[in-house]
PDB file of C-alpha atoms in Angstrom:
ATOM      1  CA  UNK A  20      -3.985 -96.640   3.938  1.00  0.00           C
ATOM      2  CA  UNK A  21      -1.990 -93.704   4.466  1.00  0.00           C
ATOM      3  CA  UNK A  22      -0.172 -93.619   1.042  1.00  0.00           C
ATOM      4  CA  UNK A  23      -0.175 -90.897  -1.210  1.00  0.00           C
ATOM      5  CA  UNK A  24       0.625 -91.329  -4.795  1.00  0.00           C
ATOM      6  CA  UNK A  25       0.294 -88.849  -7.594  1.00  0.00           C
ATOM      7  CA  UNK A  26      -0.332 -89.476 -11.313  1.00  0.00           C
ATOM      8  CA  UNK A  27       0.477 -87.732 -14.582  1.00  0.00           C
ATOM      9  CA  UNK A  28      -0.244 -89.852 -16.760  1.00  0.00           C
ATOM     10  CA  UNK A  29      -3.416 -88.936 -17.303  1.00  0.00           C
ATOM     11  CA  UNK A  30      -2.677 -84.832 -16.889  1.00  0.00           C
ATOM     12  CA  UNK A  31       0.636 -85.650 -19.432  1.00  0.00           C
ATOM     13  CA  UNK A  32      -2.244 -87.859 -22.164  1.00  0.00           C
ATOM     14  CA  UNK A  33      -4.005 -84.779 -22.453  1.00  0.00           C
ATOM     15  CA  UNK A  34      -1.654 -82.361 -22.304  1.00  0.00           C
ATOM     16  CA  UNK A  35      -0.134 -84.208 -24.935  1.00  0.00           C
ATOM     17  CA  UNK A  36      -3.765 -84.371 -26.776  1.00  0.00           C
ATOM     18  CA  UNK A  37      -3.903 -80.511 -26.724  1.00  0.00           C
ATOM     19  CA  UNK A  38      -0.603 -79.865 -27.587  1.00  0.00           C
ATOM     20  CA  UNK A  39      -1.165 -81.915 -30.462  1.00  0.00           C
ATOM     21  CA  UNK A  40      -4.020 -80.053 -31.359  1.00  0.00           C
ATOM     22  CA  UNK A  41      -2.855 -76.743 -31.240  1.00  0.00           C
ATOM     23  CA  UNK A  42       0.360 -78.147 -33.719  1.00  0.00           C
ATOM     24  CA  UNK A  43      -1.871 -79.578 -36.074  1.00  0.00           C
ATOM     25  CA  UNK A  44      -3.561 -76.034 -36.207  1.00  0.00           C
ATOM     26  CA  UNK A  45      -0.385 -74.099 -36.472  1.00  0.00           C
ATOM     27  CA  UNK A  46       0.212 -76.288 -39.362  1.00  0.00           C
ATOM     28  CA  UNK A  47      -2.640 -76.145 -41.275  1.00  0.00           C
ATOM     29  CA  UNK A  48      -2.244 -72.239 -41.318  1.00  0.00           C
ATOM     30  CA  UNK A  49       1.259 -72.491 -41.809  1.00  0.00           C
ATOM     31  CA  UNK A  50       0.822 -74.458 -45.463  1.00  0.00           C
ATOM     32  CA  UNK A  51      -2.237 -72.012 -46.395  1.00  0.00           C
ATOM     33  CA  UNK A  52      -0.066 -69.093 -45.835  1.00  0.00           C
ATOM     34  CA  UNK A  53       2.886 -70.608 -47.324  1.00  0.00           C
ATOM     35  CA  UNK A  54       0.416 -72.045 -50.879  1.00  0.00           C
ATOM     36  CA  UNK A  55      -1.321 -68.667 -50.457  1.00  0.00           C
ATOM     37  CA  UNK A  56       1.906 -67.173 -50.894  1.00  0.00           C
ATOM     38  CA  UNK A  57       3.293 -69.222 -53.865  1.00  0.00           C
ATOM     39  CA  UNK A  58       0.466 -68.198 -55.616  1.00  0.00           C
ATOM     40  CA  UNK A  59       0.586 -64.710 -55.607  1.00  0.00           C
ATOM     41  CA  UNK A  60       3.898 -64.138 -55.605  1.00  0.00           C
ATOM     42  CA  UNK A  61       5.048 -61.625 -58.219  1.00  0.00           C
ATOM     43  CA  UNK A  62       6.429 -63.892 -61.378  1.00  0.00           C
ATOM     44  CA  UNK A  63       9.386 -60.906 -61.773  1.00  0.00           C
ATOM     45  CA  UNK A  64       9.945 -60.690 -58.036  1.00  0.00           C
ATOM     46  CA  UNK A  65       9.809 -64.095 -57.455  1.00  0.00           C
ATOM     47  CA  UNK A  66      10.229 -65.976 -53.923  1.00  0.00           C
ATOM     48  CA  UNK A  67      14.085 -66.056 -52.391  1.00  0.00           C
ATOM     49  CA  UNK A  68      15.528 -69.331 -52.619  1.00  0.00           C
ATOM     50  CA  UNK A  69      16.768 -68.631 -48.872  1.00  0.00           C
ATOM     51  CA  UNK A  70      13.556 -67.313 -47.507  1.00  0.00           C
ATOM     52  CA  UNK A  71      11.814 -70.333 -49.483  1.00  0.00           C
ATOM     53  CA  UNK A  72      14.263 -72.944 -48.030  1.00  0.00           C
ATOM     54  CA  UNK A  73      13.570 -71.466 -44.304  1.00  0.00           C
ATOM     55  CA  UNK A  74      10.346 -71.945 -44.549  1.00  0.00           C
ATOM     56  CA  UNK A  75      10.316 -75.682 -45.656  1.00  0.00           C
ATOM     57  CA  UNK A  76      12.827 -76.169 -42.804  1.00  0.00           C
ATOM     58  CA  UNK A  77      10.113 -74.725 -40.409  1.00  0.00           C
ATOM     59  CA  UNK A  78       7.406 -76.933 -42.256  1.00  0.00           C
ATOM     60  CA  UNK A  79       9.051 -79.949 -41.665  1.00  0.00           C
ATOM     61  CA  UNK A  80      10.055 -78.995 -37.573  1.00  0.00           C
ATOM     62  CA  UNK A  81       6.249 -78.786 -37.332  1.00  0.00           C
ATOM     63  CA  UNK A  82       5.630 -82.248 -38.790  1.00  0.00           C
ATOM     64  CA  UNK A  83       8.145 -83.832 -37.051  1.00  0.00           C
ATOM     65  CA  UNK A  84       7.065 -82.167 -33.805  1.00  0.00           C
ATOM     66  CA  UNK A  85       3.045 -83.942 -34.542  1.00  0.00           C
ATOM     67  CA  UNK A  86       4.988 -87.131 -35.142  1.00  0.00           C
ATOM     68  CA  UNK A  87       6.545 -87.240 -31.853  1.00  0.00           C
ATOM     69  CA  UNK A  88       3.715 -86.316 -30.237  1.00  0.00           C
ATOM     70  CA  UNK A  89       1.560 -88.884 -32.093  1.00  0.00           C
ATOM     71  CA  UNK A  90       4.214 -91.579 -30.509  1.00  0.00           C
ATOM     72  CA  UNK A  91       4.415 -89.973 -26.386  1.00  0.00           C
ATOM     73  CA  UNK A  92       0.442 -90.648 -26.717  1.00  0.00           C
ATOM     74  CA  UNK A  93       0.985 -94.277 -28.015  1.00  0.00           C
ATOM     75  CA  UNK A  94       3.478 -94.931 -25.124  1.00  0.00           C
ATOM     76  CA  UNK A  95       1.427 -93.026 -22.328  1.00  0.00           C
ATOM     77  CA  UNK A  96      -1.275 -95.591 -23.877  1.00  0.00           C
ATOM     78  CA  UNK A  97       0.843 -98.209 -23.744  1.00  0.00           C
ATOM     79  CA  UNK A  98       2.184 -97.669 -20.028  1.00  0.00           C
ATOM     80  CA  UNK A  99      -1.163 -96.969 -18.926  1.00  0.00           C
ATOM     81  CA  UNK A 100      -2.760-100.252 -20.224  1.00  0.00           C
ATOM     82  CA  UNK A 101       0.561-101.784 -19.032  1.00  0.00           C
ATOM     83  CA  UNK A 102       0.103-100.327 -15.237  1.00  0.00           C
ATOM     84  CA  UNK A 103      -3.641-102.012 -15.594  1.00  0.00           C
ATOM     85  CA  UNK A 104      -2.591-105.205 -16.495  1.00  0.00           C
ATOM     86  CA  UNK A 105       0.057-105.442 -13.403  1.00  0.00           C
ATOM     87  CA  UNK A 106      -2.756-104.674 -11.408  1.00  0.00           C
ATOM     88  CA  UNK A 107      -4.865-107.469 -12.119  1.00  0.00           C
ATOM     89  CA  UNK A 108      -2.451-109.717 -12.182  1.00  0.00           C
ATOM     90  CA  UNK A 109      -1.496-108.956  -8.287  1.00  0.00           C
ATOM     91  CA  UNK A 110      -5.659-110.288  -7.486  1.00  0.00           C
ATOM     92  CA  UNK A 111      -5.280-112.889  -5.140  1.00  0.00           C
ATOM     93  CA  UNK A 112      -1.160-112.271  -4.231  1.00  0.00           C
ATOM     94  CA  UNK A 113       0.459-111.266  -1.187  1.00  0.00           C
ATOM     95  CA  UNK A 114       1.999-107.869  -1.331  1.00  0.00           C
ATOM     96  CA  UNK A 115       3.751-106.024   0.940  1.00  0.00           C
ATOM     97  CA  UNK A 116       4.046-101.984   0.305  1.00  0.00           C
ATOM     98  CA  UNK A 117       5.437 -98.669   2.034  1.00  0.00           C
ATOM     99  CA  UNK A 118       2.039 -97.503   4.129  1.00  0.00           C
ATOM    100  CA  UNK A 119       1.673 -97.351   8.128  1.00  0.00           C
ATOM    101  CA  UNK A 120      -2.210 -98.742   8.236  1.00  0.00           C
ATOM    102  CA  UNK A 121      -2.998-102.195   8.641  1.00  0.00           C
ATOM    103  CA  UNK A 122      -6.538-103.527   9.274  1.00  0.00           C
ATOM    104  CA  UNK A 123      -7.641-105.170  12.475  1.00  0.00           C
ATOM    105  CA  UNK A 124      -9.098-109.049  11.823  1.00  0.00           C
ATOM    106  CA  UNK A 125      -9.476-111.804  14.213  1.00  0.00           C
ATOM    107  CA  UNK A 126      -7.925-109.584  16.806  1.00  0.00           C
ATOM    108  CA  UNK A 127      -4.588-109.046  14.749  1.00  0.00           C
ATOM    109  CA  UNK A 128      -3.242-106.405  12.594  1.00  0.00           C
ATOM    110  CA  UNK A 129       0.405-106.041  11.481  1.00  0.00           C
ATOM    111  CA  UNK A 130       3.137-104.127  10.003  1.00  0.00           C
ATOM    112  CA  UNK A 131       6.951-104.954   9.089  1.00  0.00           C
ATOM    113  CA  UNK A 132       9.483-102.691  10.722  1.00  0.00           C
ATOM    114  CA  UNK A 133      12.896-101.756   9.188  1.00  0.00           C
ATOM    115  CA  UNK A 134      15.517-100.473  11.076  1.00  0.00           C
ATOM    116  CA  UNK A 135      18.855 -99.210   9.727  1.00  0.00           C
ATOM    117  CA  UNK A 136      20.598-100.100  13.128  1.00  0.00           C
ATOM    118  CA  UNK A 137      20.906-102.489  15.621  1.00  0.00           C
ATOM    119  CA  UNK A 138      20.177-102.512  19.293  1.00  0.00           C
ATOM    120  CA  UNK A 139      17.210-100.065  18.887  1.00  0.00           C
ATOM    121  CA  UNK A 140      14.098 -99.470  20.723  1.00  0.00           C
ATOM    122  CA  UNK A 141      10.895 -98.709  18.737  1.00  0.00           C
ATOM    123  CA  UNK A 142       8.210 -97.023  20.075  1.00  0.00           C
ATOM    124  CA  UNK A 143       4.515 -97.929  18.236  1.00  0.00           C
ATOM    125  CA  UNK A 144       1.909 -95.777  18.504  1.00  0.00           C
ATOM    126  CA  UNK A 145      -1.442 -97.276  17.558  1.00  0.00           C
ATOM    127  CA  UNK A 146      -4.143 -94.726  16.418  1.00  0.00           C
ATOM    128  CA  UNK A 147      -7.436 -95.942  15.583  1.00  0.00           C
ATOM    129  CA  UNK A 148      -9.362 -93.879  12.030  1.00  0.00           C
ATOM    130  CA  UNK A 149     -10.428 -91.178  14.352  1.00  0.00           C
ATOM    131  CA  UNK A 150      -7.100 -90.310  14.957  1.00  0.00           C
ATOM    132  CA  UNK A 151      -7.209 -91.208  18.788  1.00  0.00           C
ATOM    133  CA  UNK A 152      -4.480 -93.071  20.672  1.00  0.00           C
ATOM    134  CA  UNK A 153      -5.477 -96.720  21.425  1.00  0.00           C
ATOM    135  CA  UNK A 154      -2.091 -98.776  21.963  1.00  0.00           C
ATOM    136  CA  UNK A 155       1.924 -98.085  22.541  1.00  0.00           C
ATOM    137  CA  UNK A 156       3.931-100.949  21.951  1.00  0.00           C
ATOM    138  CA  UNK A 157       7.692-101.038  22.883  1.00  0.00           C
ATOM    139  CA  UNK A 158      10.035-103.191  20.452  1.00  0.00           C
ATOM    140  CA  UNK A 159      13.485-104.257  20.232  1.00  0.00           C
ATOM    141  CA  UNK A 160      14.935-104.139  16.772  1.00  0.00           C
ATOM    142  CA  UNK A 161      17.672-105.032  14.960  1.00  0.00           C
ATOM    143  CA  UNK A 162      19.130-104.129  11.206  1.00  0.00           C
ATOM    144  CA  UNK A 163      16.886-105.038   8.850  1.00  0.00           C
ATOM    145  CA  UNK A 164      12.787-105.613   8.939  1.00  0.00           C
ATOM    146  CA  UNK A 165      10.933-107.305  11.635  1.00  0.00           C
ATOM    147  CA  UNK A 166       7.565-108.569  11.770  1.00  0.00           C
ATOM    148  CA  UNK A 167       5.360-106.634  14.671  1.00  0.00           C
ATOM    149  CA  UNK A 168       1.750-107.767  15.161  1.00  0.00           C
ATOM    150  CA  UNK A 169      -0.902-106.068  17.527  1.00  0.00           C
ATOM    151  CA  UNK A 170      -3.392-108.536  19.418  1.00  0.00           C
ATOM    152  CA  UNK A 171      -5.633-105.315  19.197  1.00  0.00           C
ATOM    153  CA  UNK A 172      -5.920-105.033  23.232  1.00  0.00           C
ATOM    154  CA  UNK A 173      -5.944-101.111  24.029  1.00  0.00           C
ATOM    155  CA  UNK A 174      -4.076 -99.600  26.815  1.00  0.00           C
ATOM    156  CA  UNK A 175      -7.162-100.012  29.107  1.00  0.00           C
ATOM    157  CA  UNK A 176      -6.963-103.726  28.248  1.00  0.00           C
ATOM    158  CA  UNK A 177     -10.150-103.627  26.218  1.00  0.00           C
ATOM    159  CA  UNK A 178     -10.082-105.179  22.917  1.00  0.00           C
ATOM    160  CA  UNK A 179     -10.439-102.772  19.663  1.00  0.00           C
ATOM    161  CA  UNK A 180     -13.236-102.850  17.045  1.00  0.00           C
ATOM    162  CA  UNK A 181     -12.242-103.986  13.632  1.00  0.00           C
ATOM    163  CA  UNK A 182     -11.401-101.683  11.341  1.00  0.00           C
ATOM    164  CA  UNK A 183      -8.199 -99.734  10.711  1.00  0.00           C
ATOM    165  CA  UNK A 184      -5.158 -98.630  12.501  1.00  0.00           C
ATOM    166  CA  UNK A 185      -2.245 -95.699  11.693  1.00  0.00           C
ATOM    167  CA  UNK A 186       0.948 -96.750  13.575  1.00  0.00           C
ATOM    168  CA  UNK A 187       3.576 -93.858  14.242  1.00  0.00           C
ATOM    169  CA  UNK A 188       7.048 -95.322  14.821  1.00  0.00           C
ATOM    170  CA  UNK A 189      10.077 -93.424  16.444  1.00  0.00           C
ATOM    171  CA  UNK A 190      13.808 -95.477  17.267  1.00  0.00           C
ATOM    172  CA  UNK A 191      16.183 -94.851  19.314  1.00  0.00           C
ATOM    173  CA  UNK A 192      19.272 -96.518  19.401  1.00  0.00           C
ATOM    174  CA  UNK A 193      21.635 -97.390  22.299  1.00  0.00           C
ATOM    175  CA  UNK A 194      23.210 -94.333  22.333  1.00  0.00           C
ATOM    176  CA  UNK A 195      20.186 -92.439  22.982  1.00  0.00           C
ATOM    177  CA  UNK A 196      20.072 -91.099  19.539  1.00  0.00           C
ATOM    178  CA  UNK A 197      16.772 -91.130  17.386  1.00  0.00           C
ATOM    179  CA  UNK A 198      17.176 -94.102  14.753  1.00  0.00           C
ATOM    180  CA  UNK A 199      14.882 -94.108  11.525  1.00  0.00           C
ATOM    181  CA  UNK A 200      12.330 -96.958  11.416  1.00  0.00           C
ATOM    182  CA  UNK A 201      10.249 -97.315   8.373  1.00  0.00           C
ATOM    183  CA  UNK A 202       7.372 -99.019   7.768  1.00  0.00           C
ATOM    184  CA  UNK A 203       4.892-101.900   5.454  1.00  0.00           C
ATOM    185  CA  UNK A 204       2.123-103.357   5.318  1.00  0.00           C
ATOM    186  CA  UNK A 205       1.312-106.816   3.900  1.00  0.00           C
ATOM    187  CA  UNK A 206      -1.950-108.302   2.713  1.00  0.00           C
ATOM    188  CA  UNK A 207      -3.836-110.178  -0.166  1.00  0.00           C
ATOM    189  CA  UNK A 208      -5.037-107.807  -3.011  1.00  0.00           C
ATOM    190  CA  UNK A 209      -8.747-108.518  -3.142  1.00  0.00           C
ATOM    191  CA  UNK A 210      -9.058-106.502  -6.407  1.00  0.00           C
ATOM    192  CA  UNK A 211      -8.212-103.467  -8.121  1.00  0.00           C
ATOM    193  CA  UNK A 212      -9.814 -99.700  -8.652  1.00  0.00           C
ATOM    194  CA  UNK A 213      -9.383 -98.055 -12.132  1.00  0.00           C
ATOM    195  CA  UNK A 214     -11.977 -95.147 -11.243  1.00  0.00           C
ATOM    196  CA  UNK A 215      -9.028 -92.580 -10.540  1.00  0.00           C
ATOM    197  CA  UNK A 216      -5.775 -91.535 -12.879  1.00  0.00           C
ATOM    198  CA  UNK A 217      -4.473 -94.525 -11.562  1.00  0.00           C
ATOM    199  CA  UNK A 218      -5.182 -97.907 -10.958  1.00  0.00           C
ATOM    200  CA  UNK A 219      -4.649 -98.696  -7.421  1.00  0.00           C
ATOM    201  CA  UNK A 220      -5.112-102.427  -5.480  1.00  0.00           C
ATOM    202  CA  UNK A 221      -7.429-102.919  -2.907  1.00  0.00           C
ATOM    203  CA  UNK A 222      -6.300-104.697   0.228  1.00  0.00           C
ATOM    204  CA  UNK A 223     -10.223-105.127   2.633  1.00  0.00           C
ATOM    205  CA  UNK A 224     -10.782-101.408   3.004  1.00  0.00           C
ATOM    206  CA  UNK A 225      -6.968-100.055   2.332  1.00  0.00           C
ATOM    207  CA  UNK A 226      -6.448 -98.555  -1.458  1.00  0.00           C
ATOM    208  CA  UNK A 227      -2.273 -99.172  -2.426  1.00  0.00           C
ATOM    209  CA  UNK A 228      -1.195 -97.330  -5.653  1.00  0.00           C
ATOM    210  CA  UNK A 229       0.788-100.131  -7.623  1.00  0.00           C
ATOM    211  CA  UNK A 230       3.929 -97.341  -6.877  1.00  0.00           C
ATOM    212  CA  UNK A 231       4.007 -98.170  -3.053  1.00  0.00           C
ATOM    213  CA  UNK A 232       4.414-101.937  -3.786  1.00  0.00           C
ATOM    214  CA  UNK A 233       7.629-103.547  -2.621  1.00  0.00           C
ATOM    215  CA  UNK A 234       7.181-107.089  -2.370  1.00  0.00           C
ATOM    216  CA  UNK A 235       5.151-109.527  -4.369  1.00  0.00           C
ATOM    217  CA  UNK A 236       3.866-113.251  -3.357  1.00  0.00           C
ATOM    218  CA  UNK A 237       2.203-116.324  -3.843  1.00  0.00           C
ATOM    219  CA  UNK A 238      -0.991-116.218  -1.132  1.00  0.00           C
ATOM    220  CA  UNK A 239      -0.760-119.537   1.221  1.00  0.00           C
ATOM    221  CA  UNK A 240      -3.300-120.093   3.956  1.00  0.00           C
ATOM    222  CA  UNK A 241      -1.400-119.016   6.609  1.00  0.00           C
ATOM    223  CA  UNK A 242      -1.162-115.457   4.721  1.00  0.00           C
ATOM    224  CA  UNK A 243      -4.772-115.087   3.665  1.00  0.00           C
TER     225      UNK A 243
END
């Protein structure tokens, strides 16, 4: 599916987990320096009050700053386990999400349109994964999203292979003027990947990041 999604969770964890790191360090050295100090100090040129007091302030900036750390990594943690969670619970649902590739079964692959108009044309361009032009469909739309599905015939009249198919969509309305047409996919989450940053659902051979999810059902037999 042609979806991109980026993560930082997992870049922010460990950023987070060096940062951390490099704090607790800091304030290790900072307390030696500051008992080392004390220690020596010369008992009839004793510390400043001030320059004593400026340095506990600074002491307990830097202990405050490994606290707050400490709690970003518990809720990175938590949304992270909390992303995983959603995902698995989506197994077996109906979703519907922001992409433009659909798989071909049973002779029949489709996407939802949305148009931000009425009275426009849409032009679909069906591309099969090498990129080559197989189909162009011609649809009347109206404001709002529409259902179009491909039988999978090609322009010669042949019928496609199975597999997957990139739509491009351009609109234009009755004026002549290009109209915006988005498009989704729906299908039934067969299970879920957690070997990248993210979890993401898979949907036959499409991957969906949980972010490009807009729509959420119960799976009937018509749907699955």
């Amino acid at each position: 599916m042609s979806i991109t999604a980026t993560s930082t969770s997992t870049s922010a964890s460990a950023s987070t987990s060096v940062a951390s790191s490099t704090l607790a360090s800091n304030f290790d050295t900072f307390l030696t320096l500051l008992t080392t100090q004390l220690q020596n100090q010369n008992p009839l040129d004793p510390l400043d009050t001030n320059q004593f007091t400026q340095q506990l302030v600074q002491f307990a900036g830097v202990e405050q700053q490994l606290q707050s750390n400490t709690t970003l990594s518990a809720i990175l943690s938590a949304t992270q386990t909390a992303g995983s969670d959603t995902a698995v619970g989506l197994v077996g649902k109906t979703v519907t999400a922001a992409g433009d590739t659909a798989t071909l079964t049973n002779n029949k692959a489709s996407w939802s349109l949305t148009s931000a108009e009425d009275d426009v044309t849409a032009t679909v361009k069906i591309r099969n994964a090498d990129g080559d032009l197989v189909a162009t469909k011609t649809v009347a739309l109206d404001k709002g999203t529409a259902t179009f599905t491909w039988d999978g015939k090609q322009t010669d009249g042949s019928a496609a292979k199975a597999g997957d198919y990139t739509v491009t969509v351009s609109g234009v309305d009755s004026a002549g003027n290009g109209s915006e047409v988005s498009t989704e996919v729906t299908g039934v989450v067969d299970g879920v990947d957690f070997s990248g940053d993210i979890p993401v659902l898979l949907i036959g051979s499409l991957t969906v990041p949980l972010s490009a999810v807009t729509k959420v059902k119960a799976t009937t037999a018509s749907s699955s």
